[in-house]
Coordinates of C-alpha atoms in Angstrom, one line a residue:
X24 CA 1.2 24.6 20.7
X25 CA 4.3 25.5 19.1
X26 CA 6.3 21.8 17.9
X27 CA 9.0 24.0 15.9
X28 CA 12.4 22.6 16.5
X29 CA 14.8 25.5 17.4
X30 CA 17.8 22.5 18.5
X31 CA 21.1 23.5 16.4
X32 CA 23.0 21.0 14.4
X33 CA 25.9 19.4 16.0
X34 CA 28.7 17.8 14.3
X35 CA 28.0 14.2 14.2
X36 CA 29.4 11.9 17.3
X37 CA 28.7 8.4 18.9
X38 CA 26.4 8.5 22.0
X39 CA 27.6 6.4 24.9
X40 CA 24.5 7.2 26.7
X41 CA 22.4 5.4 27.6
X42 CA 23.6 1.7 27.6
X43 CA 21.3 -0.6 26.3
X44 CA 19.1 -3.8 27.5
X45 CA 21.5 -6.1 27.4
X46 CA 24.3 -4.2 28.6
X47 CA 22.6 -3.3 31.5
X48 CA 21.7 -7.2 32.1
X49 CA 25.2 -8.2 31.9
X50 CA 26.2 -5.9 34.4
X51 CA 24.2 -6.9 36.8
X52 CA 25.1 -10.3 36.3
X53 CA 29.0 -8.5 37.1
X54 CA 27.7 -7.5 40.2
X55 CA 26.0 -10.7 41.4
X56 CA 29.1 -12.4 41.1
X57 CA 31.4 -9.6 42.7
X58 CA 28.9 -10.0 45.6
X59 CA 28.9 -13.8 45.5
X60 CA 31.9 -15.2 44.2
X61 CA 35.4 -15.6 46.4
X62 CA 37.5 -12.1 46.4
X63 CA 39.6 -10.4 48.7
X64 CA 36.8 -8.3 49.6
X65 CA 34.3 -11.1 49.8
X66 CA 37.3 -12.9 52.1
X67 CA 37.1 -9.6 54.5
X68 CA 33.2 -9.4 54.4
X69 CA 31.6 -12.1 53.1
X70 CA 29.7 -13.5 50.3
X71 CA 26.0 -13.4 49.8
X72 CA 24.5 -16.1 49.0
X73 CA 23.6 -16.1 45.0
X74 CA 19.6 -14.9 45.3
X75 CA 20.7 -12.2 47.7
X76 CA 23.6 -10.9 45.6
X77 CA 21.5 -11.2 42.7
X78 CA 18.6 -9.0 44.3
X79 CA 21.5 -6.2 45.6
X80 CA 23.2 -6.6 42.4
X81 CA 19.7 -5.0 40.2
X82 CA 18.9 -2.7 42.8
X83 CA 22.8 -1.3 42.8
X84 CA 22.7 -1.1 39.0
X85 CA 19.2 0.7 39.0
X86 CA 20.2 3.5 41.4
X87 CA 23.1 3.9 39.5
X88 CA 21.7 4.0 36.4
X89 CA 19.0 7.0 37.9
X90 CA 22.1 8.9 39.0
X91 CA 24.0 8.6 35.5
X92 CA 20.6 9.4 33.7
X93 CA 20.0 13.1 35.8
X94 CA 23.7 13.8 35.0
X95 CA 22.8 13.2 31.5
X96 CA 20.1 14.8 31.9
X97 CA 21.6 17.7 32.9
X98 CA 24.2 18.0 30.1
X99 CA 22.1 16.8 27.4
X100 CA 24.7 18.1 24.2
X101 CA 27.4 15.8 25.5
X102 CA 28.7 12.3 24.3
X103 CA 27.1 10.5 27.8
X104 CA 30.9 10.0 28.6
X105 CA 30.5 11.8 31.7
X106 CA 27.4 9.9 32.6
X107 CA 29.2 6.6 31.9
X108 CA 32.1 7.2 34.1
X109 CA 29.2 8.2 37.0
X110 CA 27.5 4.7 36.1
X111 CA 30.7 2.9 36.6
X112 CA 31.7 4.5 39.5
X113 CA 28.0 4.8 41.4
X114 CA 27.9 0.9 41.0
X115 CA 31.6 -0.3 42.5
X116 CA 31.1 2.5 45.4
X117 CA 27.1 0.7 46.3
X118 CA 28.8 -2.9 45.4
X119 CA 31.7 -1.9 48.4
X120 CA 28.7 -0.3 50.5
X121 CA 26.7 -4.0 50.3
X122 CA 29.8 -5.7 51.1
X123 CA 30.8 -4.3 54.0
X124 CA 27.4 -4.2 55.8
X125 CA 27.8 -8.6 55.3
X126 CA 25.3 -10.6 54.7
X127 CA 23.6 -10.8 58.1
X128 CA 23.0 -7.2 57.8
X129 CA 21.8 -7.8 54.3
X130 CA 19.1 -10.4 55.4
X131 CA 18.0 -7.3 57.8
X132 CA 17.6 -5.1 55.4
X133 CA 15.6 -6.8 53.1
X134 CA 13.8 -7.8 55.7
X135 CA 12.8 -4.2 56.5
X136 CA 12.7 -3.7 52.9
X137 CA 10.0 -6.3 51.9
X138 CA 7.8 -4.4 54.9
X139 CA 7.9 -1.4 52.9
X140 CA 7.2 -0.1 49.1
X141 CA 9.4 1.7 46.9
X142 CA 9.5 5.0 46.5
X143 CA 10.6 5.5 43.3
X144 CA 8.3 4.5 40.1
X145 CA 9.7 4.1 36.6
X146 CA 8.6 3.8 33.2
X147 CA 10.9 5.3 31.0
X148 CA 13.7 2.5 30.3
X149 CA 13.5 1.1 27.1
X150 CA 12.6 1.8 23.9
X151 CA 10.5 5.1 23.3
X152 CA 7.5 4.5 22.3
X153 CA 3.6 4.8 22.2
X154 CA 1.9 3.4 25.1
X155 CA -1.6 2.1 24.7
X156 CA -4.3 1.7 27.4
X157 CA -3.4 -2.1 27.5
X158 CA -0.2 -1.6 28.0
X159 CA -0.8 1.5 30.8
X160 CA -2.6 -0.7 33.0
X161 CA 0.3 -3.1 33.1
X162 CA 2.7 -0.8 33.9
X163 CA 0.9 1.5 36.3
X164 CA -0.4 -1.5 38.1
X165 CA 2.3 -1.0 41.2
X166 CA 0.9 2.4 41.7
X167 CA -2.3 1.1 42.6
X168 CA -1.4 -1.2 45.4
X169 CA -2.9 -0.2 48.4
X170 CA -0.4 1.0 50.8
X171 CA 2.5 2.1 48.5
X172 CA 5.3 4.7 49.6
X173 CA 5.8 6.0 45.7
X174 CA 6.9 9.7 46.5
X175 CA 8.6 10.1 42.8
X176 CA 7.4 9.0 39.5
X177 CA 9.1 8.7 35.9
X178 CA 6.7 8.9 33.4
X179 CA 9.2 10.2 30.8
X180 CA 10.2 8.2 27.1
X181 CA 6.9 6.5 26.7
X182 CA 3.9 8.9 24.6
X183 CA 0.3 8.7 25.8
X184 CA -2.6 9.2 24.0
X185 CA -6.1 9.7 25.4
X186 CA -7.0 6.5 26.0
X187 CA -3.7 5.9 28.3
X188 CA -4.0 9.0 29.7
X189 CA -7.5 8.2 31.3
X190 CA -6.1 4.9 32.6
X191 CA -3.2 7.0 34.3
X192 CA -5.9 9.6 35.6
X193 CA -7.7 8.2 38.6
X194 CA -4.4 6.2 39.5
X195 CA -2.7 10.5 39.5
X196 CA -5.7 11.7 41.8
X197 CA -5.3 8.9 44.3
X198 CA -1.2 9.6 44.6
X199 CA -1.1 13.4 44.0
X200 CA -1.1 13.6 48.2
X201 CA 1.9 11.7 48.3
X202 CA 3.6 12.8 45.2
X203 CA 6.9 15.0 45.8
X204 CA 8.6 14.4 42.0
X205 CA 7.1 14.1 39.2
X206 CA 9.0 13.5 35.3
X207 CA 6.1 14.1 32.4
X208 CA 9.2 15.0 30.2
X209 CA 8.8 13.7 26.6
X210 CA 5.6 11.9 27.7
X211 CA 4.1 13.1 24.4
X212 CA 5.9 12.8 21.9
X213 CA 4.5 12.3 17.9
X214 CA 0.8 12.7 19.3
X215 CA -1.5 15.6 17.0
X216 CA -1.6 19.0 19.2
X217 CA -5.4 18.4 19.8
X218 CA -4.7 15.3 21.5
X219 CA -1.5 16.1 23.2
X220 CA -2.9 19.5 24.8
X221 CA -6.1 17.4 26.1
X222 CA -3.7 14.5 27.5
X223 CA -1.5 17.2 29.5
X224 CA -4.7 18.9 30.6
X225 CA -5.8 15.4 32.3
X226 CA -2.4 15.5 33.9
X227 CA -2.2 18.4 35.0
X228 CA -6.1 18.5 36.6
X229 CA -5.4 14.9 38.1
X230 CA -2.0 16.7 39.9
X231 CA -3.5 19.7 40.5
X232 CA -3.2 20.5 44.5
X233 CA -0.2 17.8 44.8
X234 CA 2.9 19.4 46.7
X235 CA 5.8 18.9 44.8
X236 CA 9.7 20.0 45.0
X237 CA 10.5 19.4 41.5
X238 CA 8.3 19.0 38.3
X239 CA 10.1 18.3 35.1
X240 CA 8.3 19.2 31.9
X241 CA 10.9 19.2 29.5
X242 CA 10.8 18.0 25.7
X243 CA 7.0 18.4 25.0
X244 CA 7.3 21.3 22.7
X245 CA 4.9 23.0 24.8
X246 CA 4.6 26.4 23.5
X247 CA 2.5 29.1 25.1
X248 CA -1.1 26.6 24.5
X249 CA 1.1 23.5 26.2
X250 CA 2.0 26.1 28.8
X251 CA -1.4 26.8 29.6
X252 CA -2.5 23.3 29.7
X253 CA -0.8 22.9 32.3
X254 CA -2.0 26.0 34.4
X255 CA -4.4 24.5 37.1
X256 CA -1.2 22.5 38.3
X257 CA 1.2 25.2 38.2
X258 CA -1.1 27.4 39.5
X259 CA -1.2 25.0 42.6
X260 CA 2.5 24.9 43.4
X261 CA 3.8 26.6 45.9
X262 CA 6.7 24.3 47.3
X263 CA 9.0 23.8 44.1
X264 CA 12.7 23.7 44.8
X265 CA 13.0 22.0 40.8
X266 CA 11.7 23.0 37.6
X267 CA 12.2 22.1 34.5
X268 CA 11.4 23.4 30.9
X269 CA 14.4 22.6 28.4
X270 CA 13.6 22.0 24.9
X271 CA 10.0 23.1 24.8
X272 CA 9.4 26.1 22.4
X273 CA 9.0 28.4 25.2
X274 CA 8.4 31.5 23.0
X275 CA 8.1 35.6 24.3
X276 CA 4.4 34.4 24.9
X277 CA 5.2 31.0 26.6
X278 CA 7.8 32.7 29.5
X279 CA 5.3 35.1 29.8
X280 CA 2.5 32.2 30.7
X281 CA 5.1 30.8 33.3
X282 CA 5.7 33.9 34.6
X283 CA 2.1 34.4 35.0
X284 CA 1.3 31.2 36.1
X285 CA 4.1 30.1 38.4
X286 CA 2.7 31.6 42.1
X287 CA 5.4 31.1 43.9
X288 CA 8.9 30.3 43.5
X289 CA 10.5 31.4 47.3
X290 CA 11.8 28.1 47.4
X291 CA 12.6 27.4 43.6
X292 CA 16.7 26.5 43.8
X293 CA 16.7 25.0 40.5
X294 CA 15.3 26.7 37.2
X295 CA 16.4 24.8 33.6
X296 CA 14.9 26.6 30.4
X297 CA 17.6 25.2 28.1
X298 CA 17.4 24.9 24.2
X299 CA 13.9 26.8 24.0
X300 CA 13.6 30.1 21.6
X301 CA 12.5 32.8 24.4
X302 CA 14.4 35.8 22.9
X303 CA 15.0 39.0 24.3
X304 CA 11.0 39.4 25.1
X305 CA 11.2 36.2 26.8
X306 CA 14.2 37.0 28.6
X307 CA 12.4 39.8 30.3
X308 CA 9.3 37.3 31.7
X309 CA 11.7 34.4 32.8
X310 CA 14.2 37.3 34.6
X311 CA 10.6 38.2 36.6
X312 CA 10.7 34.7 37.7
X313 CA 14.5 34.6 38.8
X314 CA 14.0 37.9 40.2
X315 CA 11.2 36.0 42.6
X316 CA 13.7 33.3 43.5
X317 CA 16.1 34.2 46.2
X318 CA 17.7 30.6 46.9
X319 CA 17.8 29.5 43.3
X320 CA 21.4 27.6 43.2
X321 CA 21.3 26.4 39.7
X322 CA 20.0 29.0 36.9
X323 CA 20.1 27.2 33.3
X324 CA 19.2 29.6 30.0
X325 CA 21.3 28.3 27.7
X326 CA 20.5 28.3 23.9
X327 CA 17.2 30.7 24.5
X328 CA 17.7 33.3 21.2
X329 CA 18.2 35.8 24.2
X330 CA 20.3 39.1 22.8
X331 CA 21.6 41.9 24.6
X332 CA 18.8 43.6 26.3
X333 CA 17.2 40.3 27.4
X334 CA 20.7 39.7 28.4
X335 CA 21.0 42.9 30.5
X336 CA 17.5 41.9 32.2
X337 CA 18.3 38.1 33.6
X338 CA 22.2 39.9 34.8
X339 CA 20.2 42.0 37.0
X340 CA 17.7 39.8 37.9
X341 CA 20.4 37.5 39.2
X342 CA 21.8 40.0 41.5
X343 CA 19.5 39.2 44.1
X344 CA 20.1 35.5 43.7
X345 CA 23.1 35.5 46.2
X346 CA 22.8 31.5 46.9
X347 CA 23.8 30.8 43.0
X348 CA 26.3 27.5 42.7
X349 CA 26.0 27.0 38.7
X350 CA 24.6 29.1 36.0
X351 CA 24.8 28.3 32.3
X352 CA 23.7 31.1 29.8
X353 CA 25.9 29.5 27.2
X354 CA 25.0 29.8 23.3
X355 CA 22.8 33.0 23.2
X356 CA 23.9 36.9 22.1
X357 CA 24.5 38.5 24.4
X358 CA 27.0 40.7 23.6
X359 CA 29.7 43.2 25.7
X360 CA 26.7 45.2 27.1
X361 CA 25.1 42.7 28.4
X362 CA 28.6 40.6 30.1
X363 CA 29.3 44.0 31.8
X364 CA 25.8 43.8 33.7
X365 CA 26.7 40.1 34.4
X366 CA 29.8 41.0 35.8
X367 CA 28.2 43.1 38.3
X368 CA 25.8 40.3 39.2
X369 CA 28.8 37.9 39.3
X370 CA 30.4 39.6 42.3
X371 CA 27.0 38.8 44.8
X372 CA 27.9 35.6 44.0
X373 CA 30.6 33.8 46.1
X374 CA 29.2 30.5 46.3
X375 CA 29.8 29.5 42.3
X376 CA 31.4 26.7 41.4
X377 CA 30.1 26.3 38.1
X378 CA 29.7 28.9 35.4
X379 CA 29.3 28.6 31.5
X380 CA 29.6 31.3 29.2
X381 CA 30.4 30.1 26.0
X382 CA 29.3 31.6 22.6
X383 CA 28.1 35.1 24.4
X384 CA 29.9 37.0 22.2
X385 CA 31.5 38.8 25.2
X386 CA 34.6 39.8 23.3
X387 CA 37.8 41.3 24.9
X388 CA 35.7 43.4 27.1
X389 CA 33.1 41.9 28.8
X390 CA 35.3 39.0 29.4
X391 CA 37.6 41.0 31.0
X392 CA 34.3 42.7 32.8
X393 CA 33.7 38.9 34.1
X394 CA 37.4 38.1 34.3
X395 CA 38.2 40.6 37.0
X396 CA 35.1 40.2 39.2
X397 CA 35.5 36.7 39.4
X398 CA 38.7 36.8 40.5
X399 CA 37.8 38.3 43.6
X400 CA 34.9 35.9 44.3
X401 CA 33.9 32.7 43.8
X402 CA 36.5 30.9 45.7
X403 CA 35.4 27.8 45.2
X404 CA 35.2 28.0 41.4
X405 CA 35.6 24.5 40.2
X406 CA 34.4 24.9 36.2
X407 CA 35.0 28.0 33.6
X408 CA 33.9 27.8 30.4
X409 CA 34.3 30.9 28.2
X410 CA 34.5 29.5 25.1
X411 CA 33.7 31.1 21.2
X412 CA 33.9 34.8 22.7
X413 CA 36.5 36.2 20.4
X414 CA 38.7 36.9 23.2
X415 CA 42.4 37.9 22.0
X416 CA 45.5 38.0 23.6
X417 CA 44.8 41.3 24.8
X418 CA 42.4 39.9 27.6
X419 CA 45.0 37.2 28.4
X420 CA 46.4 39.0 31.6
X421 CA 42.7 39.5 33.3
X422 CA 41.9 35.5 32.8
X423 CA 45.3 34.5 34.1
X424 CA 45.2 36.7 37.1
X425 CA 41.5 35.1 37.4
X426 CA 42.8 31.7 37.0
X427 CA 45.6 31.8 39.3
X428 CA 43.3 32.7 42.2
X429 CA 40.9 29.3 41.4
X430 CA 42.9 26.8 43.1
X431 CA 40.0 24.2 42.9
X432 CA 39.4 24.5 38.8
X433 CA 38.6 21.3 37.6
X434 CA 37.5 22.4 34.0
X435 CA 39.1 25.2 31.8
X436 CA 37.8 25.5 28.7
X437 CA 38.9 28.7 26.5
X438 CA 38.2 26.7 22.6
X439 CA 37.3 28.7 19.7
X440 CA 39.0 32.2 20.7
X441 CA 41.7 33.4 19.3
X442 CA 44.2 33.9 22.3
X443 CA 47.2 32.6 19.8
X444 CA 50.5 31.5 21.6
X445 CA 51.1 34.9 23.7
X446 CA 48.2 34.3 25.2
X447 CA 48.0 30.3 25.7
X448 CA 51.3 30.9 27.9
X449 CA 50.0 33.2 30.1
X450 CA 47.4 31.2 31.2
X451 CA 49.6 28.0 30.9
X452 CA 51.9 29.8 33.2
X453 CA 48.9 30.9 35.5
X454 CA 48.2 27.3 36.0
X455 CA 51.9 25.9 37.3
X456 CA 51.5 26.8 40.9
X457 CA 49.0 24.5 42.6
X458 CA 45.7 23.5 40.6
X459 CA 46.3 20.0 41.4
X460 CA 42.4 19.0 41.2
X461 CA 42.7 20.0 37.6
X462 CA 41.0 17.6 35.4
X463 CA 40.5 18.9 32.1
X464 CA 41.9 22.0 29.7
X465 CA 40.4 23.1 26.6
X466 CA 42.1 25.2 24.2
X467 CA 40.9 23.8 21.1
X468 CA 40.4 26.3 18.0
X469 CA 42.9 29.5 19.1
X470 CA 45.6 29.9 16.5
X471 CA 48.0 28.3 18.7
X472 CA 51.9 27.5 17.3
X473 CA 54.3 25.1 18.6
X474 CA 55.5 27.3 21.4
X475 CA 51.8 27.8 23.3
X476 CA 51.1 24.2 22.9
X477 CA 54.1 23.0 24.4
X478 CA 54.3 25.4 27.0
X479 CA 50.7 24.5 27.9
X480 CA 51.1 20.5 27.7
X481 CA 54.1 21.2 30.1
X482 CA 52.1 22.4 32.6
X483 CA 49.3 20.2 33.1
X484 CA 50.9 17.0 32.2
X485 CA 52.3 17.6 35.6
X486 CA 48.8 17.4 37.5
X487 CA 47.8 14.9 39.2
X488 CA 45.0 13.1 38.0
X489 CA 44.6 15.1 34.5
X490 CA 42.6 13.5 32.2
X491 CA 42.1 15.4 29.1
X492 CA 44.3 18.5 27.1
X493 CA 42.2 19.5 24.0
X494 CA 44.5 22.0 21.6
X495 CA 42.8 20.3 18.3
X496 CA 42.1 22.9 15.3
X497 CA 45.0 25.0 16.2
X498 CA 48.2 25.6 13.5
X499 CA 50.9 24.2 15.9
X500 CA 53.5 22.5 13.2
X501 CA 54.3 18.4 12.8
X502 CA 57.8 19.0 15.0
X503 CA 55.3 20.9 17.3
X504 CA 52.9 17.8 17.8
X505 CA 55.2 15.3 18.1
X506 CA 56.8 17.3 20.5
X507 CA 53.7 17.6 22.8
X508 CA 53.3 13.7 22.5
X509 CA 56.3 12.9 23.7
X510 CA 55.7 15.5 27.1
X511 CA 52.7 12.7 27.3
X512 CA 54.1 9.4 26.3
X513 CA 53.6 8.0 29.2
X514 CA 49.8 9.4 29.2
X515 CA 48.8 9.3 25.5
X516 CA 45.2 8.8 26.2
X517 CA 44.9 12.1 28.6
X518 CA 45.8 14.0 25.0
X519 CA 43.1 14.9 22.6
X520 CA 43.1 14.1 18.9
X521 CA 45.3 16.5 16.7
X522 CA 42.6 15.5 13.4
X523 CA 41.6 19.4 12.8
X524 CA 45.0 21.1 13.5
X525 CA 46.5 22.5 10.5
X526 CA 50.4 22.5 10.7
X527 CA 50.5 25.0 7.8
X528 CA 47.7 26.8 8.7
X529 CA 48.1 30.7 8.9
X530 CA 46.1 33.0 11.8
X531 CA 44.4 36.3 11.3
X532 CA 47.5 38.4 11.3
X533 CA 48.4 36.5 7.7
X534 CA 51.9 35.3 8.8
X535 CA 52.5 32.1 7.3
X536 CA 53.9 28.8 9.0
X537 CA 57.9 29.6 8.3
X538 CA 57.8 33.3 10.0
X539 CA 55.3 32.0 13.0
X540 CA 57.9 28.6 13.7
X541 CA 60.6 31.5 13.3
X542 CA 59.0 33.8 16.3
X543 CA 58.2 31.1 19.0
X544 CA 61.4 30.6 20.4
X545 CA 61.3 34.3 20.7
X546 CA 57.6 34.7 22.2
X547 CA 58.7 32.0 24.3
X548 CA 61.7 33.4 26.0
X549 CA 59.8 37.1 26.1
X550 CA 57.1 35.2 28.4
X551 CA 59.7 33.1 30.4
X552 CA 59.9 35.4 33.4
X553 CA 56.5 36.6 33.2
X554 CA 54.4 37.2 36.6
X555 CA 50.8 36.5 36.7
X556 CA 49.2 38.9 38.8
X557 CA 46.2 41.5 38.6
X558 CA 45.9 43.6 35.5
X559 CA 46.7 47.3 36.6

């Protein structure tokens, strides 16, 4: 088993996910009084009374909670701010959904409720830690209640050794017909490789024969002998819609074991190998596995070590994934080559709403490659990240053309390029007409002046609903700055911080601060009547 960490250092930054103990316990004490105390809803609806408002109240902040922690889940390199704002907003849109059923329908409800178990089991709030065989029994006691309707279980935060692991066995074997999700991520955590490898064989034997839709395995460091141990259940899936295997040293030799071992994967729609150090050899098993996968909806391969020819490999393997929604191959190096052959497999693909490419070393070309295919699909494209491509100005026209067309972009995020001010207008100007769900822009890192950034805070300061413009790390000058945070005065929390912009800063051409502020007025007049359109 290979426990090597391949994770990348990230600059340091406060985690707002996920909330602790006590915040979670004065929430729901919020809620019980939202559902019990006088208010103009509980005047339209009515109050519960205080033991039923205080039984909705936990059960509205533990769904919500689940719902914040997959989105977190799914974006694991992020602050948790996204997951926060789903937390808050999951728990007033159930509190509103209590409230206007009443309490009479309540009373029903629970009613029918107390007839019937959960279905969804648990373990992993709290602090991470070992579990002990003590301690196993106490927790996996509910599982053993004759009768229960558990369909998914959590097992993920808390490390078993052995002796837990034998106390979860029989209790396994007696659900596995029932079972439809199950979470062993991080389940094993700080346990010696004899004993982990024998505790996931005990799993996986005790599942083996269940019929699952998704299976999440991530943050074991598995490694081709972790892989292995747990064949006889993979082996024995031939149902999943969701796997999962981020952060788990999956080497050349581990995505070949999953390849090998995997059966079927008709129905796979989801497929997360994030943070793992597969390479280009790897690249070539795991694109056998997409290549089986016809309604995968969500492809994830993001920080893998996979170059150009592994590259090349999963672009064509994609082509026959025409169902595709999001895929993420961000952080790996790829290379022009390689963003040509996705930009082939891009154009099957006119469901997307979600792509990230960042840090593929794409350059001018295959982002232009990408650029100009997308354009013509995707019509529903609601996020674009091509960040850290070296993409110049010279691409500029292609990616406004391509943005003008994606009237339901959400997310643009272009940081760490160096599109300079000729080509921050462009795109500013391909964003004036329409674009109103646009939400957040990110031009962070580009060499921008004072022209490009206020051309660019002109434009989206006028969306609706806008919540964040990033231009940070450029070289826009003092007069510059203050000149964009007076176009948001009256929204100075929807602007980013300006801590890393350099006001005397020079960009790659070497022309210092004086001659750039001299040529903006210039650039800026030059652009004004410019027409976005498709590149000749």
């Amino acid at each position: 088993m290979d426990t090597t960490s391949n994770s990348k250092h990230r600059p340091f930054s406060i985690k707002l996910w996920p909330p602790s103990e006590s915040t979670r316990l004065v929430l729901v004490q919020r809620l019980t009084n939202n559902l019990s105390s006088n208010s103009i809803f509980t005047q339209k609806y009515g109050a519960l009374n205080k033991e039923d408002a205080e039984e909705n109240a936990k059960k509205i902040e533990d769904i919500a909670f689940n719902v914040a922690n997959e989105q977190y889940d799914r974006e694991p390199d992020g602050d948790g701010g996204a997951a926060v704002q789903l937390y808050a907003k999951e728990c007033s849109k159930l509190l509103l959904e209590v409230l206007k059923r009443g309490p009479e329908k309540e009373k029903e409800l629970a009613s029918q409720n107390n007839a019937s178990a959960e279905t969804f089991f648990d373990i992993s709030k709290g602090q991470r830690a070992f579990i002990k065989a003590e301690e196993a029994e106490n927790l996996l006691r509910p599982l053993k209640e004759p009768g229960n309707s558990y369909t998914k279980i959590c097992f993920s935060n808390r490390s078993f050794g052995l002796e837990a692991a034998r106390v979860a066995e029989p209790i396994l074997v007696s659900l596995k017909n029932q079972l439809k999700e199950v979470d062993l991520s991080d389940f094993i955590a700080g346990r010696p490789e004899t004993e982990a490898l024998e505790v996931m064989n005990i799993f996986s034997a005790a599942l083996e024969g269940s019929v699952l839709k998704s299976l999440n395995l991530s943050n074991n460091a598995l490694g081709e002998k972790g892989v292995r141990a747990f064949g006889s259940l993979l082996k024995s899936q031939n149902c999943l819609e969701e796997l999962y295997l981020m952060n788990d040293g999956i080497s050349e030799e581990a995505a070949k074991a999953v390849c090998e071992l995997i059966p079927s994967t008709e129905k796979l729609k989801v497929l997360h190998f994030h943070n793992n150090m597969t390479g280009d050899e790897g690249a070539l098993a795991i694109s056998d596995v997409v290549k089986r996968s016809p309604l995968l909806e969500d492809f994830r391969c993001s920080s893998t070590r996979v170059g150009s020819g592994g590259g090349v490999a999963l672009a064509k393997a994609l082509e026959s994934c025409t169902n595709l929604k999001k895929l993420d191959l961000r952080d790996n190096m790829f290379g022009v080559e390689a963003g040509v052959a996705l930009s082939k497999a891009l154009s099957k693909h006119l469901d997307l709403v979600e792509v990230y490419l960042s840090y593929l070393n794409l350059e001018d070309e295959g982002t232009v490659a990408i650029a100009n295919v997308l354009k013509e699909s995707a019509p529903s494209l609601e996020v674009l990240e091509m960040a850290g491509n070296d993409i110049t100005a010279a691409a500029a026209p292609t990616i406004a053309a391509c943005i003008a067309a994606k009237q339901h972009l959400t997310k643009l995020n272009l940081a760490e390029n160096e599109l300079k001010d000729e080509g921050t207008i462009q795109i500013s100007k391909a964003l004036e007409e329409g674009h109103t769900l646009l939400k957040e822009v990110d031009m962070s890192t580009n060499f921008i002046r004072r022209a490009g950034a206020r051309h660019l805070a002109q434009v989206v300061v006028q969306k609706p609903g806008f919540r964040l413009l990033n231009i940070n790390g450029n070289i826009i000058s003092d007069d510059g700055v203050d000149e964009v945070k007076e176009v948001f005065q009256k929204y100075p929390d929807v602007l980013g911080s300006f801590d890393e912009n350099d006001p005397e800063g020079d960009d790659d051409d070497g022309e210092n601060s004086g001659e750039g502020e001299a040529n903006e007025d210039e650039l800026e007049s030059k652009m004004k009547n410019l027409e976005v359109g498709q590149e000749e």
